[in-house]
GROMACS .gro file of C-alpha atoms in nm:
model
  208
    1MET     CA    1   0.000   0.000   0.000
    2GLN     CA    2   0.296   0.225   0.053
    3GLY     CA    3   0.665   0.181   0.021
    4GLN     CA    4   1.025   0.237   0.110
    5PRO     CA    5   1.353   0.307  -0.074
    6ALA     CA    6   1.552   0.043  -0.260
    7ASP     CA    7   1.867   0.140  -0.073
    8PRO     CA    8   1.760   0.252   0.275
    9ALA     CA    9   2.103   0.392   0.361
   10ALA     CA   10   2.114   0.609   0.052
   11ARG     CA   11   1.785   0.793   0.019
   12ALA     CA   12   1.434   0.841   0.143
   13GLY     CA   13   1.171   0.626  -0.024
   14ARG     CA   14   0.810   0.654  -0.125
   15ALA     CA   15   0.690   0.586   0.227
   16GLY     CA   16   0.867   0.895   0.348
   17ARG     CA   17   1.142   0.778   0.580
   18PRO     CA   18   1.497   0.653   0.528
   19GLY     CA   19   1.512   0.287   0.614
   20ALA     CA   20   1.850   0.330   0.781
   21VAL     CA   21   1.686   0.549   1.045
   22ALA     CA   22   1.470   0.283   1.198
   23VAL     CA   23   1.279   0.307   1.521
   24ARG     CA   24   1.296   0.077   1.821
   25LEU     CA   25   0.965  -0.044   1.957
   26ARG     CA   26   0.930  -0.165   2.312
   27HIS     CA   27   0.920  -0.545   2.328
   28GLY     CA   28   0.557  -0.542   2.429
   29ALA     CA   29   0.468  -0.311   2.138
   30GLN     CA   30   0.638  -0.518   1.872
   31PRO     CA   31   0.386  -0.700   1.655
   32GLY     CA   32   0.543  -1.040   1.687
   33GLY     CA   33   0.909  -0.953   1.727
   34GLY     CA   34   1.096  -1.280   1.723
   35ARG     CA   35   0.782  -1.479   1.797
   36MET     CA   36   0.449  -1.538   1.632
   37THR     CA   37   0.165  -1.305   1.725
   38ALA     CA   38  -0.187  -1.425   1.645
   39LEU     CA   39  -0.464  -1.173   1.577
   40ALA     CA   40  -0.828  -1.266   1.524
   41THR     CA   41  -0.998  -1.129   1.212
   42PRO     CA   42  -1.336  -1.191   1.046
   43VAL     CA   43  -1.157  -1.387   0.773
   44GLY     CA   44  -0.957  -1.618   0.998
   45GLU     CA   45  -0.643  -1.626   1.208
   46PHE     CA   46  -0.382  -1.371   1.115
   47ARG     CA   47  -0.026  -1.431   1.237
   48LEU     CA   48   0.269  -1.193   1.235
   49ARG     CA   49   0.636  -1.276   1.272
   50LEU     CA   50   0.971  -1.116   1.203
   51VAL     CA   51   1.083  -1.157   0.842
   52ARG     CA   52   1.336  -1.439   0.791
   53SER     CA   53   1.599  -1.491   0.523
   54GLU     CA   54   1.387  -1.759   0.359
   55ASP     CA   55   1.105  -1.504   0.315
   56LEU     CA   56   1.311  -1.277   0.089
   57PRO     CA   57   1.234  -1.455  -0.243
   58LEU     CA   58   0.862  -1.426  -0.171
   59ILE     CA   59   0.886  -1.058  -0.080
   60THR     CA   60   1.103  -0.994  -0.386
   61GLY     CA   61   0.831  -1.145  -0.604
   62TRP     CA   62   0.575  -0.916  -0.448
   63MET     CA   63   0.798  -0.612  -0.502
   64ASN     CA   64   0.828  -0.694  -0.873
   65ASP     CA   65   0.454  -0.664  -0.925
   66PRO     CA   66   0.409  -0.334  -1.117
   67VAL     CA   67   0.116  -0.238  -0.894
   68VAL     CA   68   0.337  -0.272  -0.587
   69ASP     CA   69   0.644  -0.115  -0.747
   70ALA     CA   70   0.451   0.203  -0.823
   71PHE     CA   71   0.469   0.287  -0.452
   72TRP     CA   72   0.747   0.074  -0.301
   73GLU     CA   73   1.003   0.121  -0.583
   74LEU     CA   74   1.185  -0.204  -0.506
   75ALA     CA   75   1.137  -0.394  -0.833
   76GLY     CA   76   1.449  -0.559  -0.970
   77PRO     CA   77   1.687  -0.836  -0.870
   78PRO     CA   78   1.656  -1.008  -0.530
   79GLU     CA   79   1.953  -0.812  -0.398
   80ARG     CA   80   1.752  -0.492  -0.413
   81THR     CA   81   1.479  -0.612  -0.180
   82GLU     CA   82   1.732  -0.792   0.038
   83ARG     CA   83   1.930  -0.471   0.096
   84HIS     CA   84   1.614  -0.297   0.202
   85VAL     CA   85   1.498  -0.567   0.444
   86ARG     CA   86   1.842  -0.652   0.583
   87ALA     CA   87   1.904  -0.288   0.668
   88GLN     CA   88   1.632  -0.341   0.927
   89LEU     CA   89   1.703  -0.703   1.028
   90ASP     CA   90   2.076  -0.641   1.073
   91GLY     CA   91   2.037  -0.292   1.218
   92ASP     CA   92   1.989  -0.184   1.575
   93GLY     CA   93   1.643  -0.336   1.606
   94ARG     CA   94   1.446  -0.014   1.586
   95SER     CA   95   1.264  -0.111   1.266
   96VAL     CA   96   1.036  -0.414   1.268
   97PRO     CA   97   0.979  -0.583   0.929
   98GLN     CA   98   0.702  -0.841   0.963
   99LEU     CA   99   0.549  -1.112   0.747
  100GLY     CA  100   0.172  -1.149   0.777
  101VAL     CA  101   0.026  -1.499   0.738
  102LEU     CA  102  -0.351  -1.547   0.700
  103ASN     CA  103  -0.485  -1.899   0.759
  104GLY     CA  104  -0.139  -2.037   0.689
  105ILE     CA  105  -0.079  -1.838   0.367
  106PRO     CA  106   0.166  -1.542   0.354
  107VAL     CA  107  -0.030  -1.241   0.230
  108SER     CA  108   0.141  -0.926   0.356
  109TYR     CA  109   0.458  -0.744   0.451
  110TRP     CA  110   0.460  -0.483   0.730
  111GLU     CA  111   0.696  -0.224   0.874
  112VAL     CA  112   0.633  -0.060   1.212
  113TYR     CA  113   0.837   0.230   1.349
  114ARG     CA  114   0.845   0.490   1.625
  115VAL     CA  115   0.758   0.825   1.466
  116GLU     CA  116   0.917   1.056   1.724
  117GLN     CA  117   1.261   0.922   1.622
  118ASP     CA  118   1.185   0.952   1.251
  119ARG     CA  119   1.200   1.242   1.005
  120LEU     CA  120   0.823   1.210   0.959
  121ALA     CA  121   0.784   1.380   1.298
  122ARG     CA  122   0.903   1.705   1.138
  123HIS     CA  123   0.611   1.708   0.896
  124TYR     CA  124   0.314   1.700   1.136
  125PRO     CA  125   0.243   1.762   1.509
  126ALA     CA  126   0.382   1.430   1.627
  127ARG     CA  127   0.313   1.310   1.979
  128SER     CA  128   0.527   1.102   2.207
  129GLY     CA  129   0.445   0.736   2.146
  130ASP     CA  130   0.315   0.771   1.790
  131VAL     CA  131   0.379   0.451   1.594
  132GLY     CA  132   0.411   0.453   1.215
  133LEU     CA  133   0.280   0.173   0.996
  134HIS     CA  134   0.340   0.053   0.637
  135LEU     CA  135   0.154  -0.235   0.471
  136LEU     CA  136   0.203  -0.426   0.147
  137LEU     CA  137  -0.057  -0.680   0.033
  138GLY     CA  138   0.148  -0.924  -0.172
  139PRO     CA  139  -0.062  -1.171  -0.376
  140PRO     CA  140  -0.274  -0.991  -0.639
  141GLU     CA  141  -0.574  -1.202  -0.540
  142SER     CA  142  -0.558  -1.057  -0.188
  143ARG     CA  143  -0.629  -0.706  -0.315
  144GLY     CA  144  -0.954  -0.537  -0.403
  145ARG     CA  145  -1.179  -0.737  -0.172
  146GLY     CA  146  -1.149  -0.552   0.158
  147LEU     CA  147  -0.874  -0.763   0.309
  148GLY     CA  148  -0.640  -0.466   0.357
  149SER     CA  149  -0.885  -0.281   0.580
  150LEU     CA  150  -0.952  -0.593   0.790
  151LEU     CA  151  -0.581  -0.653   0.848
  152LEU     CA  152  -0.512  -0.285   0.914
  153ARG     CA  153  -0.788  -0.277   1.174
  154ALA     CA  154  -0.651  -0.585   1.350
  155MET     CA  155  -0.295  -0.450   1.345
  156ALA     CA  156  -0.397  -0.104   1.465
  157GLU     CA  157  -0.596  -0.247   1.754
  158HIS     CA  158  -0.296  -0.461   1.846
  159LEU     CA  159  -0.055  -0.165   1.841
  160LEU     CA  160  -0.296   0.059   2.031
  161ARG     CA  161  -0.274  -0.170   2.332
  162THR     CA  162   0.071  -0.023   2.400
  163SER     CA  163   0.080   0.296   2.192
  164PRO     CA  164  -0.160   0.592   2.206
  165ARG     CA  165  -0.177   0.654   1.831
  166VAL     CA  166  -0.100   0.482   1.501
  167VAL     CA  167   0.009   0.695   1.205
  168ALA     CA  168   0.033   0.627   0.831
  169GLU     CA  169   0.130   0.842   0.532
  170PRO     CA  170   0.011   0.670   0.211
  171ASP     CA  171   0.070   0.834  -0.124
  172LEU     CA  172  -0.226   1.048  -0.225
  173ARG     CA  173  -0.232   0.868  -0.561
  174ASN     CA  174  -0.287   0.534  -0.391
  175THR     CA  175  -0.667   0.544  -0.372
  176PRO     CA  176  -0.712   0.178  -0.263
  177SER     CA  177  -0.473   0.235   0.027
  178LEU     CA  178  -0.654   0.549   0.139
  179ARG     CA  179  -0.987   0.366   0.135
  180ALA     CA  180  -0.844   0.074   0.331
  181PHE     CA  181  -0.710   0.299   0.606
  182GLU     CA  182  -1.039   0.485   0.633
  183ARG     CA  183  -1.237   0.160   0.656
  184ALA     CA  184  -0.995   0.042   0.925
  185GLY     CA  185  -1.091   0.335   1.145
  186PHE     CA  186  -0.817   0.583   1.051
  187SER     CA  187  -0.907   0.949   1.011
  188ARG     CA  188  -0.760   1.167   0.740
  189ALA     CA  189  -0.595   1.454   0.926
  190GLY     CA  190  -0.447   1.645   0.633
  191GLU     CA  191  -0.186   1.622   0.361
  192LEU     CA  192   0.192   1.611   0.388
  193GLU     CA  193   0.451   1.745   0.144
  194LEU     CA  194   0.728   1.491   0.179
  195PRO     CA  195   1.045   1.511  -0.033
  196GLU     CA  196   0.946   1.214  -0.248
  197LYS     CA  197   0.566   1.229  -0.248
  198ARG     CA  198   0.252   1.409  -0.144
  199ALA     CA  199   0.090   1.196   0.124
  200ALA     CA  200  -0.226   1.176   0.327
  201LEU     CA  201  -0.179   1.188   0.703
  202MET     CA  202  -0.389   0.904   0.846
  203LEU     CA  203  -0.437   0.873   1.221
  204ARG     CA  204  -0.605   0.627   1.451
  205GLU     CA  205  -0.608   0.698   1.824
  206ARG     CA  206  -0.665   0.472   2.120
  207GLU     CA  207  -1.020   0.499   2.242
  208SER     CA  208  -1.057   0.631   2.596
   0.00000   0.00000   0.00000
């Protein structure tokens, strides 16, 4: 739904943050971390876990889909996606790349980060504890049937147990992504002029 740079250490990507400047999440706030995290959804059991080396060919295939590449800009040889993911896996642990598995089938790739330690915080009134979220629905058959909004809702509710607010900045051109965030309970709080894109600021706050 939104993306990152091909070389995180070199430049900012479509999602609006340099992958080399990752954000540490508290252990309790990590969606899975080194273990599986199971979330209930209306379409079955959704599990999240940290991306592994053996997942890279699958993620590379997803990134080479033209629909995905329009926003993630990671199409190309496997090394391109691997550089992007390994910058997080081999970094200081502040970025959390996750694989999402629905009813035993991998369907999504996620990145979760702490906004207050990210350049995104300079582009809107960030609050302490804001958590940023990126989502990629991989298989083409998983798109266009409301699955994105269901998974976003489940993930947001999971993150809001330990964080006061979840933030996203999808490209304004990505209409399906904007709809999915809105259906998942996110509010559109404005537009952001980021160096590489014009984005919608999507927010979902913990209910009191």
